[in-house]
Short mmCIF file of C-alpha atoms and ligand atoms in Angstrom, two decimals:
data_model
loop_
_atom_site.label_atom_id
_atom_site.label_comp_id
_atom_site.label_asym_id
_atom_site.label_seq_id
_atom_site.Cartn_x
_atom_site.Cartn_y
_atom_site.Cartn_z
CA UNK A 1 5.08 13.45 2.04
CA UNK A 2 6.71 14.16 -1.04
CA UNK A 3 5.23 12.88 -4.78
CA UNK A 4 7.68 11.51 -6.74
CA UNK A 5 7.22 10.80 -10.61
CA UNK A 6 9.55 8.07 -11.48
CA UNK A 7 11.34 7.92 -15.15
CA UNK A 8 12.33 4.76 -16.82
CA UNK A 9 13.34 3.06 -20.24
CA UNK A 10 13.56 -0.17 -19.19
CA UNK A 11 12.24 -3.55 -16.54
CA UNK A 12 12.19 -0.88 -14.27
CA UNK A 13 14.00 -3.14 -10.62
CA UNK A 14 14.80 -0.28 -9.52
CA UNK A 15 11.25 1.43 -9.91
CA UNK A 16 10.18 -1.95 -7.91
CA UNK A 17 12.13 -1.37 -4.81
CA UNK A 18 11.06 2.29 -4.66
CA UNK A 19 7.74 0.83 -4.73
CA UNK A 20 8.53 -1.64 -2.16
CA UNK A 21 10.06 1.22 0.08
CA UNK A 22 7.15 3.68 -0.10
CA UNK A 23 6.57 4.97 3.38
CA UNK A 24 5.62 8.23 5.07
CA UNK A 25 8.19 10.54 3.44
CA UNK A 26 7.34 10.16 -0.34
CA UNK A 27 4.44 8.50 -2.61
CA UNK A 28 5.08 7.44 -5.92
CA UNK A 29 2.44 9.28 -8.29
CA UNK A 30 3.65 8.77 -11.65
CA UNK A 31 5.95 6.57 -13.83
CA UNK A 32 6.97 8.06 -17.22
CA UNK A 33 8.30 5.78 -19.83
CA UNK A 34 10.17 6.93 -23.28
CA UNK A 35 9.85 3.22 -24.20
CA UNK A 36 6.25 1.78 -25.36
CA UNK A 37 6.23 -1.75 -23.61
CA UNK A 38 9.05 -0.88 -20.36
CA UNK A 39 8.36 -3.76 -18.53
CA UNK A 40 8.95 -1.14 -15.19
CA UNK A 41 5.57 0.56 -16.35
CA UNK A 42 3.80 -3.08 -15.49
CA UNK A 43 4.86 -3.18 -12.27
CA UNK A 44 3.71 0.69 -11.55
CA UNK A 45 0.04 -0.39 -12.98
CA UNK A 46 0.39 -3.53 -10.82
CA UNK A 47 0.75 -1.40 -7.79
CA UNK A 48 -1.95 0.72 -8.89
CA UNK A 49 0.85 3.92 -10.10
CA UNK A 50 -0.22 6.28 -12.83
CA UNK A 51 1.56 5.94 -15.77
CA UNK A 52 2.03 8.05 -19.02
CA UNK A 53 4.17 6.96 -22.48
CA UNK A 54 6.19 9.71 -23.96
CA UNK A 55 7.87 8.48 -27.12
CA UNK A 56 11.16 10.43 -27.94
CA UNK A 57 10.39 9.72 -31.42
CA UNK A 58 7.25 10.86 -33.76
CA UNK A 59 4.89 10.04 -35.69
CA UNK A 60 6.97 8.76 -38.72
CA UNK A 61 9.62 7.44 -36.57
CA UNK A 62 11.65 10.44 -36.90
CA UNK A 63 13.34 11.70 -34.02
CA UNK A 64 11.60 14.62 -31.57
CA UNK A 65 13.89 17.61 -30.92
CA UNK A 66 15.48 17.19 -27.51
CA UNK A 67 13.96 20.35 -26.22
CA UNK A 68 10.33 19.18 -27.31
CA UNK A 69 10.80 16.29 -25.83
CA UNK A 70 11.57 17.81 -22.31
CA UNK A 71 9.12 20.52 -22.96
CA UNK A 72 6.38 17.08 -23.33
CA UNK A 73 8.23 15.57 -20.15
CA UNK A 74 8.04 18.81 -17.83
CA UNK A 75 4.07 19.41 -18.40
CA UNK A 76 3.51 15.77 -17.32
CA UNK A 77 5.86 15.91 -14.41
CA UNK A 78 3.63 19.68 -13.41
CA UNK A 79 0.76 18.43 -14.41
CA UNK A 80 0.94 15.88 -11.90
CA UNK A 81 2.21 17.86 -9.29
CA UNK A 82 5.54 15.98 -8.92
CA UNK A 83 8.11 17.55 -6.23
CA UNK A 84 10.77 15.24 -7.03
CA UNK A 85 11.66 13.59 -10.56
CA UNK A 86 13.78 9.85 -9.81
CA UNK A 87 15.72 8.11 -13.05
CA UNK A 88 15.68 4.63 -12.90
CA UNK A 89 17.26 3.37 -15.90
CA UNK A 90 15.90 6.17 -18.27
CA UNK A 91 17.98 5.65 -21.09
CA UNK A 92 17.95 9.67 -22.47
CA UNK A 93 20.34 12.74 -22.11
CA UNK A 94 17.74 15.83 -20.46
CA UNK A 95 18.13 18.87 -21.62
CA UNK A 96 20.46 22.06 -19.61
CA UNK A 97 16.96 23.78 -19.42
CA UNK A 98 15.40 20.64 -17.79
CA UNK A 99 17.74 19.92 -15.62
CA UNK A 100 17.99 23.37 -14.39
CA UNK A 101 14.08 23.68 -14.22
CA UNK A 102 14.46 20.44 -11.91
CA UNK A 103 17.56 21.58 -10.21
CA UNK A 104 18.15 19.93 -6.38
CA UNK A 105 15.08 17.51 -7.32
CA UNK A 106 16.33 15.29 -9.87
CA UNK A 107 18.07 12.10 -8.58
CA UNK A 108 19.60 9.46 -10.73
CA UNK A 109 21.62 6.17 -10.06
CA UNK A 110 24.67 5.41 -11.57
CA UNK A 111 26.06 1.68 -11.37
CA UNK A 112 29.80 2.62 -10.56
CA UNK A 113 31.73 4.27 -8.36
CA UNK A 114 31.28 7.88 -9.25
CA UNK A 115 33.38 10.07 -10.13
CA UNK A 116 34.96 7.00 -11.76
CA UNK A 117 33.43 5.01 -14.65
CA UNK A 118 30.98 8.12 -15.93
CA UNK A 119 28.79 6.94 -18.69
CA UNK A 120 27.78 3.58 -20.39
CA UNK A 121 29.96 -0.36 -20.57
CA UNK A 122 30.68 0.60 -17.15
CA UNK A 123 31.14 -2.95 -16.27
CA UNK A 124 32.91 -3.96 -19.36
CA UNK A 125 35.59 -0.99 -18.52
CA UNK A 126 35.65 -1.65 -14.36
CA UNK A 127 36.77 -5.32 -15.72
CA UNK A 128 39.18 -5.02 -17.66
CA UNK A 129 40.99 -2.28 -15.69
CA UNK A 130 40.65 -5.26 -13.11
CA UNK A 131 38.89 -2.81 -10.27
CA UNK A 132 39.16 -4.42 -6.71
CA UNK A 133 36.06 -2.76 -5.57
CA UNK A 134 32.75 -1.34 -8.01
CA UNK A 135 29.45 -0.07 -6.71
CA UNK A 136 26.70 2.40 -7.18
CA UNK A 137 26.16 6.19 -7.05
CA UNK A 138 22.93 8.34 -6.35
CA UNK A 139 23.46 11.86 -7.34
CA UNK A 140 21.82 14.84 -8.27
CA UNK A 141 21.40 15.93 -11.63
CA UNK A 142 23.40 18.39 -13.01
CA UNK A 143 23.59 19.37 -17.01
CA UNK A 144 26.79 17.21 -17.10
CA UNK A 145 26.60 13.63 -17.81
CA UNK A 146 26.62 11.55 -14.23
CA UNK A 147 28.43 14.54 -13.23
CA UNK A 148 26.13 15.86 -10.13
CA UNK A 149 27.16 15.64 -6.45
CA UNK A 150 26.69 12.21 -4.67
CA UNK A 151 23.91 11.79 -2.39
CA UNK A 152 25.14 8.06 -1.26
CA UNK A 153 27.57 5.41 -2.72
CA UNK A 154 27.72 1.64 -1.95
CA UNK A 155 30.23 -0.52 -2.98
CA UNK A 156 30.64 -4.65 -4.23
CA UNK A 157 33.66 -6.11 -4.90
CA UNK A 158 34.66 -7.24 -8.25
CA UNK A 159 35.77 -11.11 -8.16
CA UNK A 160 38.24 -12.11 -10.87
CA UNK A 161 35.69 -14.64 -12.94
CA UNK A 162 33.72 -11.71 -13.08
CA UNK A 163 31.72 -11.02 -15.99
CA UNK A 164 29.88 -7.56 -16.95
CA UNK A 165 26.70 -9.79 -17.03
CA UNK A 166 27.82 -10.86 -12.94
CA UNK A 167 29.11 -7.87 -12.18
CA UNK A 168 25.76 -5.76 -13.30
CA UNK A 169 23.87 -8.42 -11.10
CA UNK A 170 25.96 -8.14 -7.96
CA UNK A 171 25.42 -3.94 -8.10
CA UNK A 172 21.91 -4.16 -9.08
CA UNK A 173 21.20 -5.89 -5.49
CA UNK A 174 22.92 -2.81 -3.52
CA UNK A 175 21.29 -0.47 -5.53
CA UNK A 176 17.67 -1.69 -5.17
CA UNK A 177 18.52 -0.79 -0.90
CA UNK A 178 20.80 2.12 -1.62
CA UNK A 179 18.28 4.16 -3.94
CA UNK A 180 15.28 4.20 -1.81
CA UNK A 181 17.59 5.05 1.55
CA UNK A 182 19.22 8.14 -0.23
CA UNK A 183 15.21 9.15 -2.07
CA UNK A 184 13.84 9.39 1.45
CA UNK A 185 17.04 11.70 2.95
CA UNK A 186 15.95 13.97 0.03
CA UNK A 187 12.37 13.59 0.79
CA UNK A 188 12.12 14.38 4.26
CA UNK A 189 14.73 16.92 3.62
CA UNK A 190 18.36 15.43 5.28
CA UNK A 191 19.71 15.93 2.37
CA UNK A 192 20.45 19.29 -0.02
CA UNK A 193 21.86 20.14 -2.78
CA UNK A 194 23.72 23.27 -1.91
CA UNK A 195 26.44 25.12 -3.88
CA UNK A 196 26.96 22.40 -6.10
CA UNK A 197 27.59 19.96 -3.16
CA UNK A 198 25.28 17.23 -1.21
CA UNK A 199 24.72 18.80 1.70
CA UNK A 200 23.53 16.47 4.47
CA UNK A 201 21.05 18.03 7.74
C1 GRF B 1 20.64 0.19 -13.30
O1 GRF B 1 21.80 -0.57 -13.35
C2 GRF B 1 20.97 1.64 -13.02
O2 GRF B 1 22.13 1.80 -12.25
C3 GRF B 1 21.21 2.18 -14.40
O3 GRF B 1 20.28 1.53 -15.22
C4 GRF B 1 19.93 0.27 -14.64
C5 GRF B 1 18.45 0.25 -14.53
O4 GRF B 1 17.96 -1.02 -14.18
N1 GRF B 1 21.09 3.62 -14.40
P1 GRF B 1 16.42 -1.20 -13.81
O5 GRF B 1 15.61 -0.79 -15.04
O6 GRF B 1 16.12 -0.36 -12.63
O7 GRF B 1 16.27 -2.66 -13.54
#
């Protein structure tokens, strides 16, 4: 069973259906928040989760280097003896040295189909380039931006009243199955990153 430390910004849905999905091949053991107030770190207390604050800014509001933030991030994540670090809507760019330090164990999900529509408005953009099909992309972390190998895709279609606001909604209900199915090939060890690919077992 693997322990996975989950990082979030936000309401944390995503962080819910991991929770819901738990089962023998990995435990939730930690949510980490950069936002004060997430609503996601209420549901990881309500499910009786460890969770841990780290504010990217300090004291007076001014902003923490990137590489002490990840420095802060990286003894929690040891400290709790995490094997396998999940994003789920954590709003902040990790440092090359992070990523690397987490290489093959850092997951995110990306609400597009990736390669295309990298980054943020992804909505907004698949709209008005009037996309037949969107989705969602788990993929390992690599020091480029939503650049890492996919791990598994799902796709929606996108209906022509569509609005970002509909669009986000529609995704959001494929990723809440699609990111626990590809967390537990990773954590019972189906899937691999190997020479920059997804490597599948
Ligand atoms: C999701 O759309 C995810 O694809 C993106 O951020 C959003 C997080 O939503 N990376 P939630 O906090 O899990 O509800």
């Amino acid at each position: 069973m693997k322990r996975v430390a989950v990082l979030i910004s936000g309401r944390g849905s995503n962080l819910g259906a991991l929770i819901a999905a738990q089962d023998s091949s990995y435990r939730i053991i930690l949510v980490i928040s950069n936002v004060e107030g997430a609503g996601g770190l209420d549901k990881a207390r309500d499910a009786g989760i460890a969770t841990a604050v780290i504010p990217h800014g300090g004291p007076s509001g001014e902003k923490k280097p990137r590489e002490a933030f990840d420095a802060e991030l990286d003894t929690a994540l040891r400290a709790a003896g995490a094997e396998l670090v999940v994003l789920a809507g954590f709003m902040r760019i990790l440092s090359d040295g992070f990523v690397r330090g987490w290489e093959g164990k850092l997951i995110n999900i990306h609400p597009s189909l990736l390669p295309a529509y990298k980054g943020t408005k992804v909505h907004e953009r698949v709209i008005e380039a009037k996309e037949a099909l969107s989705g969602a992309s788990v993929h390992f972390v690599v020091p480029e931006l939503d650049a890492g190998p996919v791990i598994a895709q799902s796709s929606v279609p996108v209906h022509p009243s569509d609005t970002p606001e509909t669009l986000a909604e529609r995704i959001l209900e494929i990723e809440h199955k699609l990111y626990p199915e590809a967390l537990k090939l990773l954590a019972s060890g189906k899937v691999k990153l190997k020479n920059g690919l997804a490597v599948l077992s």
